[in-house]
Amino acid sequence: MEINKFQEFKEKLQRNIGKVIIGREDKINKIIAAFICGGHVLLEDVPGLGKTKLAKSLAKSLNLDFKRIQFTPDILPSDLTGIYFYNQKLGEFQFRQGPILSNVLLADEINRATPRTQSALLECMEERQITVEGNTIKLPKPFFVIATENPVEQFGTFPLPEAQLDRFFIRISMGYPDYNEEKGIMDRFMLEDPLNSLTEAVNEAEINYVMENVVKVQINDEVKNYILDIVRRTRNHEMIALGASPRASLSLMKGAQAIAAIQGRDYVIPEDVKTIAVEVLSHRIILKNKSYSSENLSASKVVENILNEANVPLEYIALEK
């Protein structure tokens, strides 16, 4: 395994996306790590912070087949998956595919759709296939969902069910830019949208290499035990009603492998786990009392507290290459 190829992959994407998105390098790194792992990303924040711009910039940089769905309350599951229709000229039923049959799917404002429509994404996100009128159709590889979500308190939104949230590899909040970043955004977009002239940054061979070889990043038992300690603490925490699932343990392990790889290491250290733990776990837990949020004890804060309490292995030895 050539670990430098992971660094090159990350740097090419960072530079290209940076032509549109100012700052947010840390968050973009985590999104790149999720893509390498084959996971899906949920971008959650108030409107106008560049969630859709970021998703489109990544899709253009990857040069993969890209589709966008604007979720609204009246959209139906068949609008996503496609339908069989009767072709009178040919005298047979044909399948008209929906936007889900793409490599990169931008599900814009996913929580504005009804739960029935949201559920149409469950099968495709986990099993990489859709079922239409009893027929199973495999999705193309890679298949990557970037969903944007407005806060549930916003008018006209529906909360995502726990099963849907668990399908997302990470959840990231963009946050407001600082003064200099916002000034840079004004300067950059004053004359034209740089997204219009954005071109590909990586090719298919590079994408296939990082996705196929990330599993070769070594992780020893001490770091695995550290991951399990963190996840199991969410199941016994006094403030948490529903802890993280075994899928969360796997996601945290894979995410740590990808973070290690793009930082130039072929082995995982505890710091890699801590880097991505909040994004992997916070949307997979449910707090016992909603009033915790008013006390500044959001799910993310509770996960941060767990990370501070968990015993970090002081010694860990990378396995032989």
mmCIF file of N, CA and C in Angstrom, residues 77-163:
data_model
loop_
_atom_site.group_PDB
_atom_site.id
_atom_site.type_symbol
_atom_site.label_atom_id
_atom_site.label_comp_id
_atom_site.label_asym_id
_atom_site.label_seq_id
_atom_site.Cartn_x
_atom_site.Cartn_y
_atom_site.Cartn_z
ATOM 1 N N PRO A 77 -41.533 8.636 -2.968
ATOM 2 C CA PRO A 77 -40.408 7.691 -3.101
ATOM 3 C C PRO A 77 -40.078 7.365 -4.553
ATOM 4 N N SER A 78 -41.090 7.258 -5.406
ATOM 5 C CA SER A 78 -40.847 6.945 -6.821
ATOM 6 C C SER A 78 -40.114 8.063 -7.540
ATOM 7 N N ASP A 79 -40.201 9.292 -7.009
ATOM 8 C CA ASP A 79 -39.442 10.397 -7.601
ATOM 9 C C ASP A 79 -37.946 10.209 -7.382
ATOM 10 N N LEU A 80 -37.585 9.410 -6.390
ATOM 11 C CA LEU A 80 -36.183 9.135 -6.097
ATOM 12 C C LEU A 80 -35.697 7.886 -6.822
ATOM 13 N N THR A 81 -36.474 6.827 -6.743
ATOM 14 C CA THR A 81 -36.023 5.529 -7.255
ATOM 15 C C THR A 81 -36.256 5.359 -8.748
ATOM 16 N N GLY A 82 -37.324 5.968 -9.276
ATOM 17 C CA GLY A 82 -37.714 5.735 -10.655
ATOM 18 C C GLY A 82 -38.948 4.846 -10.712
ATOM 19 N N ILE A 83 -39.479 4.646 -11.906
ATOM 20 C CA ILE A 83 -40.708 3.866 -12.071
ATOM 21 C C ILE A 83 -40.638 3.003 -13.328
ATOM 22 N N TYR A 84 -41.469 1.979 -13.350
ATOM 23 C CA TYR A 84 -41.695 1.204 -14.568
ATOM 24 C C TYR A 84 -42.897 1.809 -15.292
ATOM 25 N N PHE A 85 -42.759 2.042 -16.589
ATOM 26 C CA PHE A 85 -43.864 2.577 -17.375
ATOM 27 C C PHE A 85 -44.046 1.732 -18.632
ATOM 28 N N TYR A 86 -45.239 1.765 -19.139
ATOM 29 C CA TYR A 86 -45.550 0.962 -20.328
ATOM 30 C C TYR A 86 -45.224 1.766 -21.579
ATOM 31 N N ASN A 87 -44.292 1.257 -22.372
ATOM 32 C CA ASN A 87 -43.901 1.878 -23.638
ATOM 33 C C ASN A 87 -44.798 1.317 -24.736
ATOM 34 N N GLN A 88 -45.722 2.118 -25.223
ATOM 35 C CA GLN A 88 -46.688 1.648 -26.210
ATOM 36 C C GLN A 88 -46.024 1.289 -27.540
ATOM 37 N N LYS A 89 -44.971 2.000 -27.907
ATOM 38 C CA LYS A 89 -44.296 1.702 -29.170
ATOM 39 C C LYS A 89 -43.649 0.323 -29.143
ATOM 40 N N LEU A 90 -43.015 -0.006 -28.017
ATOM 41 C CA LEU A 90 -42.334 -1.302 -27.902
ATOM 42 C C LEU A 90 -43.257 -2.389 -27.382
ATOM 43 N N GLY A 91 -44.380 -1.991 -26.779
ATOM 44 C CA GLY A 91 -45.316 -2.967 -26.237
ATOM 45 C C GLY A 91 -44.788 -3.693 -25.022
ATOM 46 N N GLU A 92 -43.997 -2.993 -24.200
ATOM 47 C CA GLU A 92 -43.436 -3.615 -22.994
ATOM 48 C C GLU A 92 -43.187 -2.556 -21.942
ATOM 49 N N PHE A 93 -43.019 -3.035 -20.694
ATOM 50 C CA PHE A 93 -42.708 -2.129 -19.598
ATOM 51 C C PHE A 93 -41.206 -1.825 -19.583
ATOM 52 N N GLN A 94 -40.874 -0.572 -19.351
ATOM 53 C CA GLN A 94 -39.477 -0.150 -19.257
ATOM 54 C C GLN A 94 -39.269 0.616 -17.958
ATOM 55 N N PHE A 95 -38.018 0.606 -17.504
ATOM 56 C CA PHE A 95 -37.691 1.295 -16.251
ATOM 57 C C PHE A 95 -37.112 2.665 -16.554
ATOM 58 N N ARG A 96 -37.725 3.676 -15.966
ATOM 59 C CA ARG A 96 -37.188 5.035 -16.055
ATOM 60 C C ARG A 96 -36.521 5.339 -14.731
ATOM 61 N N GLN A 97 -35.193 5.387 -14.736
ATOM 62 C CA GLN A 97 -34.465 5.489 -13.478
ATOM 63 C C GLN A 97 -34.568 6.869 -12.858
ATOM 64 N N GLY A 98 -34.535 6.869 -11.530
ATOM 65 C CA GLY A 98 -34.582 8.108 -10.785
ATOM 66 C C GLY A 98 -33.183 8.583 -10.425
ATOM 67 N N PRO A 99 -33.068 9.721 -9.760
ATOM 68 C CA PRO A 99 -31.758 10.312 -9.442
ATOM 69 C C PRO A 99 -30.921 9.481 -8.477
ATOM 70 N N ILE A 100 -31.537 8.533 -7.759
ATOM 71 C CA ILE A 100 -30.754 7.706 -6.840
ATOM 72 C C ILE A 100 -29.700 6.890 -7.592
ATOM 73 N N LEU A 101 -29.981 6.548 -8.848
ATOM 74 C CA LEU A 101 -29.036 5.742 -9.628
ATOM 75 C C LEU A 101 -27.927 6.636 -10.190
ATOM 76 N N SER A 102 -27.082 7.094 -9.284
ATOM 77 C CA SER A 102 -25.943 7.950 -9.618
ATOM 78 C C SER A 102 -24.808 7.620 -8.667
ATOM 79 N N ASN A 103 -23.644 8.218 -8.893
ATOM 80 C CA ASN A 103 -22.510 7.982 -7.992
ATOM 81 C C ASN A 103 -22.562 8.883 -6.766
ATOM 82 N N VAL A 104 -22.850 10.151 -6.989
ATOM 83 C CA VAL A 104 -22.933 11.125 -5.903
ATOM 84 C C VAL A 104 -24.328 11.720 -5.911
ATOM 85 N N LEU A 105 -25.041 11.539 -4.812
ATOM 86 C CA LEU A 105 -26.411 12.032 -4.692
ATOM 87 C C LEU A 105 -26.462 13.135 -3.642
ATOM 88 N N LEU A 106 -26.863 14.319 -4.062
ATOM 89 C CA LEU A 106 -27.066 15.423 -3.128
ATOM 90 C C LEU A 106 -28.534 15.464 -2.750
ATOM 91 N N ALA A 107 -28.838 15.110 -1.522
ATOM 92 C CA ALA A 107 -30.206 15.157 -1.003
ATOM 93 C C ALA A 107 -30.362 16.471 -0.254
ATOM 94 N N ASP A 108 -30.831 17.481 -0.961
ATOM 95 C CA ASP A 108 -30.860 18.837 -0.414
ATOM 96 C C ASP A 108 -32.081 19.032 0.485
ATOM 97 N N GLU A 109 -31.830 19.499 1.703
ATOM 98 C CA GLU A 109 -32.874 19.718 2.710
ATOM 99 C C GLU A 109 -33.713 18.460 2.908
ATOM 100 N N ILE A 110 -33.014 17.382 3.243
ATOM 101 C CA ILE A 110 -33.641 16.061 3.339
ATOM 102 C C ILE A 110 -34.789 16.033 4.330
ATOM 103 N N ASN A 111 -34.712 16.842 5.370
ATOM 104 C CA ASN A 111 -35.768 16.783 6.383
ATOM 105 C C ASN A 111 -36.977 17.651 6.055
ATOM 106 N N ARG A 112 -37.070 18.132 4.821
ATOM 107 C CA ARG A 112 -38.302 18.782 4.374
ATOM 108 C C ARG A 112 -39.246 17.773 3.712
ATOM 109 N N ALA A 113 -38.753 16.554 3.457
ATOM 110 C CA ALA A 113 -39.605 15.502 2.902
ATOM 111 C C ALA A 113 -40.307 14.756 4.034
ATOM 112 N N THR A 114 -41.404 14.095 3.702
ATOM 113 C CA THR A 114 -42.150 13.326 4.694
ATOM 114 C C THR A 114 -41.379 12.063 5.072
ATOM 115 N N PRO A 115 -41.661 11.472 6.226
ATOM 116 C CA PRO A 115 -40.976 10.236 6.631
ATOM 117 C C PRO A 115 -41.086 9.126 5.587
ATOM 118 N N ARG A 116 -42.220 9.054 4.875
ATOM 119 C CA ARG A 116 -42.382 8.023 3.853
ATOM 120 C C ARG A 116 -41.312 8.156 2.769
ATOM 121 N N THR A 117 -41.060 9.369 2.340
ATOM 122 C CA THR A 117 -40.056 9.593 1.295
ATOM 123 C C THR A 117 -38.646 9.419 1.852
ATOM 124 N N GLN A 118 -38.420 9.876 3.081
ATOM 125 C CA GLN A 118 -37.104 9.690 3.699
ATOM 126 C C GLN A 118 -36.742 8.209 3.763
ATOM 127 N N SER A 119 -37.741 7.362 4.010
ATOM 128 C CA SER A 119 -37.485 5.929 4.153
ATOM 129 C C SER A 119 -37.016 5.292 2.850
ATOM 130 N N ALA A 120 -37.274 5.959 1.705
ATOM 131 C CA ALA A 120 -36.835 5.419 0.422
ATOM 132 C C ALA A 120 -35.311 5.364 0.334
ATOM 133 N N LEU A 121 -34.638 6.154 1.175
ATOM 134 C CA LEU A 121 -33.172 6.174 1.159
ATOM 135 C C LEU A 121 -32.555 5.080 2.027
ATOM 136 N N LEU A 122 -33.351 4.456 2.904
ATOM 137 C CA LEU A 122 -32.794 3.481 3.846
ATOM 138 C C LEU A 122 -32.111 2.325 3.138
ATOM 139 N N GLU A 123 -32.805 1.709 2.184
ATOM 140 C CA GLU A 123 -32.248 0.542 1.500
ATOM 141 C C GLU A 123 -31.033 0.913 0.670
ATOM 142 N N CYS A 124 -31.119 2.011 -0.056
ATOM 143 C CA CYS A 124 -30.008 2.354 -0.957
ATOM 144 C C CYS A 124 -28.754 2.749 -0.183
ATOM 145 N N MET A 125 -28.902 3.409 0.974
ATOM 146 C CA MET A 125 -27.742 3.854 1.723
ATOM 147 C C MET A 125 -27.007 2.700 2.384
ATOM 148 N N GLU A 126 -27.732 1.686 2.814
ATOM 149 C CA GLU A 126 -27.094 0.574 3.525
ATOM 150 C C GLU A 126 -26.729 -0.572 2.587
ATOM 151 N N GLU A 127 -27.640 -0.956 1.692
ATOM 152 C CA GLU A 127 -27.435 -2.143 0.874
ATOM 153 C C GLU A 127 -27.003 -1.836 -0.551
ATOM 154 N N ARG A 128 -26.909 -0.554 -0.894
ATOM 155 C CA ARG A 128 -26.476 -0.142 -2.238
ATOM 156 C C ARG A 128 -27.361 -0.752 -3.321
ATOM 157 N N GLN A 129 -28.656 -0.762 -3.076
ATOM 158 C CA GLN A 129 -29.606 -1.269 -4.058
ATOM 159 C C GLN A 129 -30.963 -0.637 -3.792
ATOM 160 N N ILE A 130 -31.834 -0.706 -4.799
ATOM 161 C CA ILE A 130 -33.215 -0.255 -4.625
ATOM 162 C C ILE A 130 -34.141 -1.358 -5.119
ATOM 163 N N THR A 131 -35.350 -1.358 -4.596
ATOM 164 C CA THR A 131 -36.363 -2.326 -5.026
ATOM 165 C C THR A 131 -37.552 -1.561 -5.579
ATOM 166 N N VAL A 132 -37.844 -1.799 -6.853
ATOM 167 C CA VAL A 132 -38.956 -1.128 -7.521
ATOM 168 C C VAL A 132 -39.892 -2.191 -8.073
ATOM 169 N N GLU A 133 -41.116 -2.217 -7.554
ATOM 170 C CA GLU A 133 -42.136 -3.180 -7.982
ATOM 171 C C GLU A 133 -41.599 -4.613 -7.943
ATOM 172 N N GLY A 134 -40.889 -4.923 -6.876
ATOM 173 C CA GLY A 134 -40.389 -6.278 -6.669
ATOM 174 C C GLY A 134 -39.081 -6.592 -7.358
ATOM 175 N N ASN A 135 -38.575 -5.682 -8.161
ATOM 176 C CA ASN A 135 -37.310 -5.899 -8.866
ATOM 177 C C ASN A 135 -36.177 -5.181 -8.140
ATOM 178 N N THR A 136 -35.097 -5.914 -7.885
ATOM 179 C CA THR A 136 -33.936 -5.339 -7.201
ATOM 180 C C THR A 136 -32.941 -4.811 -8.227
ATOM 181 N N ILE A 137 -32.535 -3.562 -8.034
ATOM 182 C CA ILE A 137 -31.601 -2.910 -8.961
ATOM 183 C C ILE A 137 -30.389 -2.458 -8.170
ATOM 184 N N LYS A 138 -29.204 -2.913 -8.561
ATOM 185 C CA LYS A 138 -27.967 -2.536 -7.885
ATOM 186 C C LYS A 138 -27.579 -1.100 -8.251
ATOM 187 N N LEU A 139 -27.043 -0.392 -7.284
ATOM 188 C CA LEU A 139 -26.596 0.971 -7.524
ATOM 189 C C LEU A 139 -25.167 0.977 -8.043
ATOM 190 N N PRO A 140 -24.781 2.001 -8.793
ATOM 191 C CA PRO A 140 -23.405 2.079 -9.300
ATOM 192 C C PRO A 140 -22.401 2.268 -8.170
ATOM 193 N N LYS A 141 -21.159 1.918 -8.430
ATOM 194 C CA LYS A 141 -20.089 2.113 -7.449
ATOM 195 C C LYS A 141 -19.135 3.181 -7.970
ATOM 196 N N PRO A 142 -18.676 4.067 -7.064
ATOM 197 C CA PRO A 142 -19.130 4.236 -5.679
ATOM 198 C C PRO A 142 -20.498 4.905 -5.620
ATOM 199 N N PHE A 143 -21.163 4.774 -4.466
ATOM 200 C CA PHE A 143 -22.427 5.462 -4.231
ATOM 201 C C PHE A 143 -22.279 6.254 -2.941
ATOM 202 N N PHE A 144 -22.447 7.558 -3.050
ATOM 203 C CA PHE A 144 -22.146 8.458 -1.942
ATOM 204 C C PHE A 144 -23.271 9.474 -1.799
ATOM 205 N N VAL A 145 -23.900 9.499 -0.631
ATOM 206 C CA VAL A 145 -24.986 10.440 -0.358
ATOM 207 C C VAL A 145 -24.463 11.577 0.505
ATOM 208 N N ILE A 146 -24.686 12.800 0.029
ATOM 209 C CA ILE A 146 -24.443 13.990 0.845
ATOM 210 C C ILE A 146 -25.809 14.638 1.063
ATOM 211 N N ALA A 147 -26.265 14.612 2.281
ATOM 212 C CA ALA A 147 -27.573 15.192 2.585
ATOM 213 C C ALA A 147 -27.380 16.471 3.387
ATOM 214 N N THR A 148 -28.168 17.481 3.071
ATOM 215 C CA THR A 148 -28.159 18.694 3.877
ATOM 216 C C THR A 148 -29.445 18.730 4.691
ATOM 217 N N GLU A 149 -29.348 19.295 5.873
ATOM 218 C CA GLU A 149 -30.487 19.305 6.792
ATOM 219 C C GLU A 149 -30.539 20.632 7.517
ATOM 220 N N ASN A 150 -31.727 21.212 7.563
ATOM 221 C CA ASN A 150 -31.939 22.405 8.370
ATOM 222 C C ASN A 150 -32.363 21.990 9.772
ATOM 223 N N PRO A 151 -32.099 22.822 10.774
ATOM 224 C CA PRO A 151 -32.511 22.464 12.137
ATOM 225 C C PRO A 151 -33.994 22.129 12.199
ATOM 226 N N VAL A 152 -34.345 21.156 13.035
ATOM 227 C CA VAL A 152 -35.726 20.681 13.117
ATOM 228 C C VAL A 152 -36.678 21.813 13.511
ATOM 229 N N GLU A 153 -36.181 22.798 14.237
ATOM 230 C CA GLU A 153 -37.056 23.883 14.683
ATOM 231 C C GLU A 153 -37.512 24.768 13.525
ATOM 232 N N GLN A 154 -36.828 24.666 12.364
ATOM 233 C CA GLN A 154 -37.200 25.475 11.219
ATOM 234 C C GLN A 154 -38.588 25.080 10.718
ATOM 235 N N PHE A 155 -39.309 26.028 10.143
ATOM 236 C CA PHE A 155 -40.669 25.781 9.666
ATOM 237 C C PHE A 155 -40.654 24.770 8.515
ATOM 238 N N GLY A 156 -41.576 23.805 8.569
ATOM 239 C CA GLY A 156 -41.749 22.872 7.461
ATOM 240 C C GLY A 156 -40.736 21.753 7.417
ATOM 241 N N THR A 157 -40.190 21.350 8.549
ATOM 242 C CA THR A 157 -39.212 20.255 8.571
ATOM 243 C C THR A 157 -39.757 19.070 9.357
ATOM 244 N N PHE A 158 -39.267 17.879 9.015
ATOM 245 C CA PHE A 158 -39.641 16.637 9.692
ATOM 246 C C PHE A 158 -38.372 16.011 10.271
ATOM 247 N N PRO A 159 -38.363 15.641 11.544
ATOM 248 C CA PRO A 159 -37.156 15.033 12.118
ATOM 249 C C PRO A 159 -36.834 13.703 11.447
ATOM 250 N N LEU A 160 -35.536 13.456 11.230
ATOM 251 C CA LEU A 160 -35.125 12.183 10.645
ATOM 252 C C LEU A 160 -35.250 11.082 11.696
ATOM 253 N N PRO A 161 -35.802 9.920 11.341
ATOM 254 C CA PRO A 161 -35.903 8.815 12.314
ATOM 255 C C PRO A 161 -34.523 8.273 12.662
ATOM 256 N N GLU A 162 -34.441 7.594 13.800
ATOM 257 C CA GLU A 162 -33.155 7.072 14.269
ATOM 258 C C GLU A 162 -32.512 6.130 13.255
ATOM 259 N N ALA A 163 -33.324 5.287 12.608
ATOM 260 C CA ALA A 163 -32.777 4.349 11.625
ATOM 261 C C ALA A 163 -32.144 5.081 10.449
#
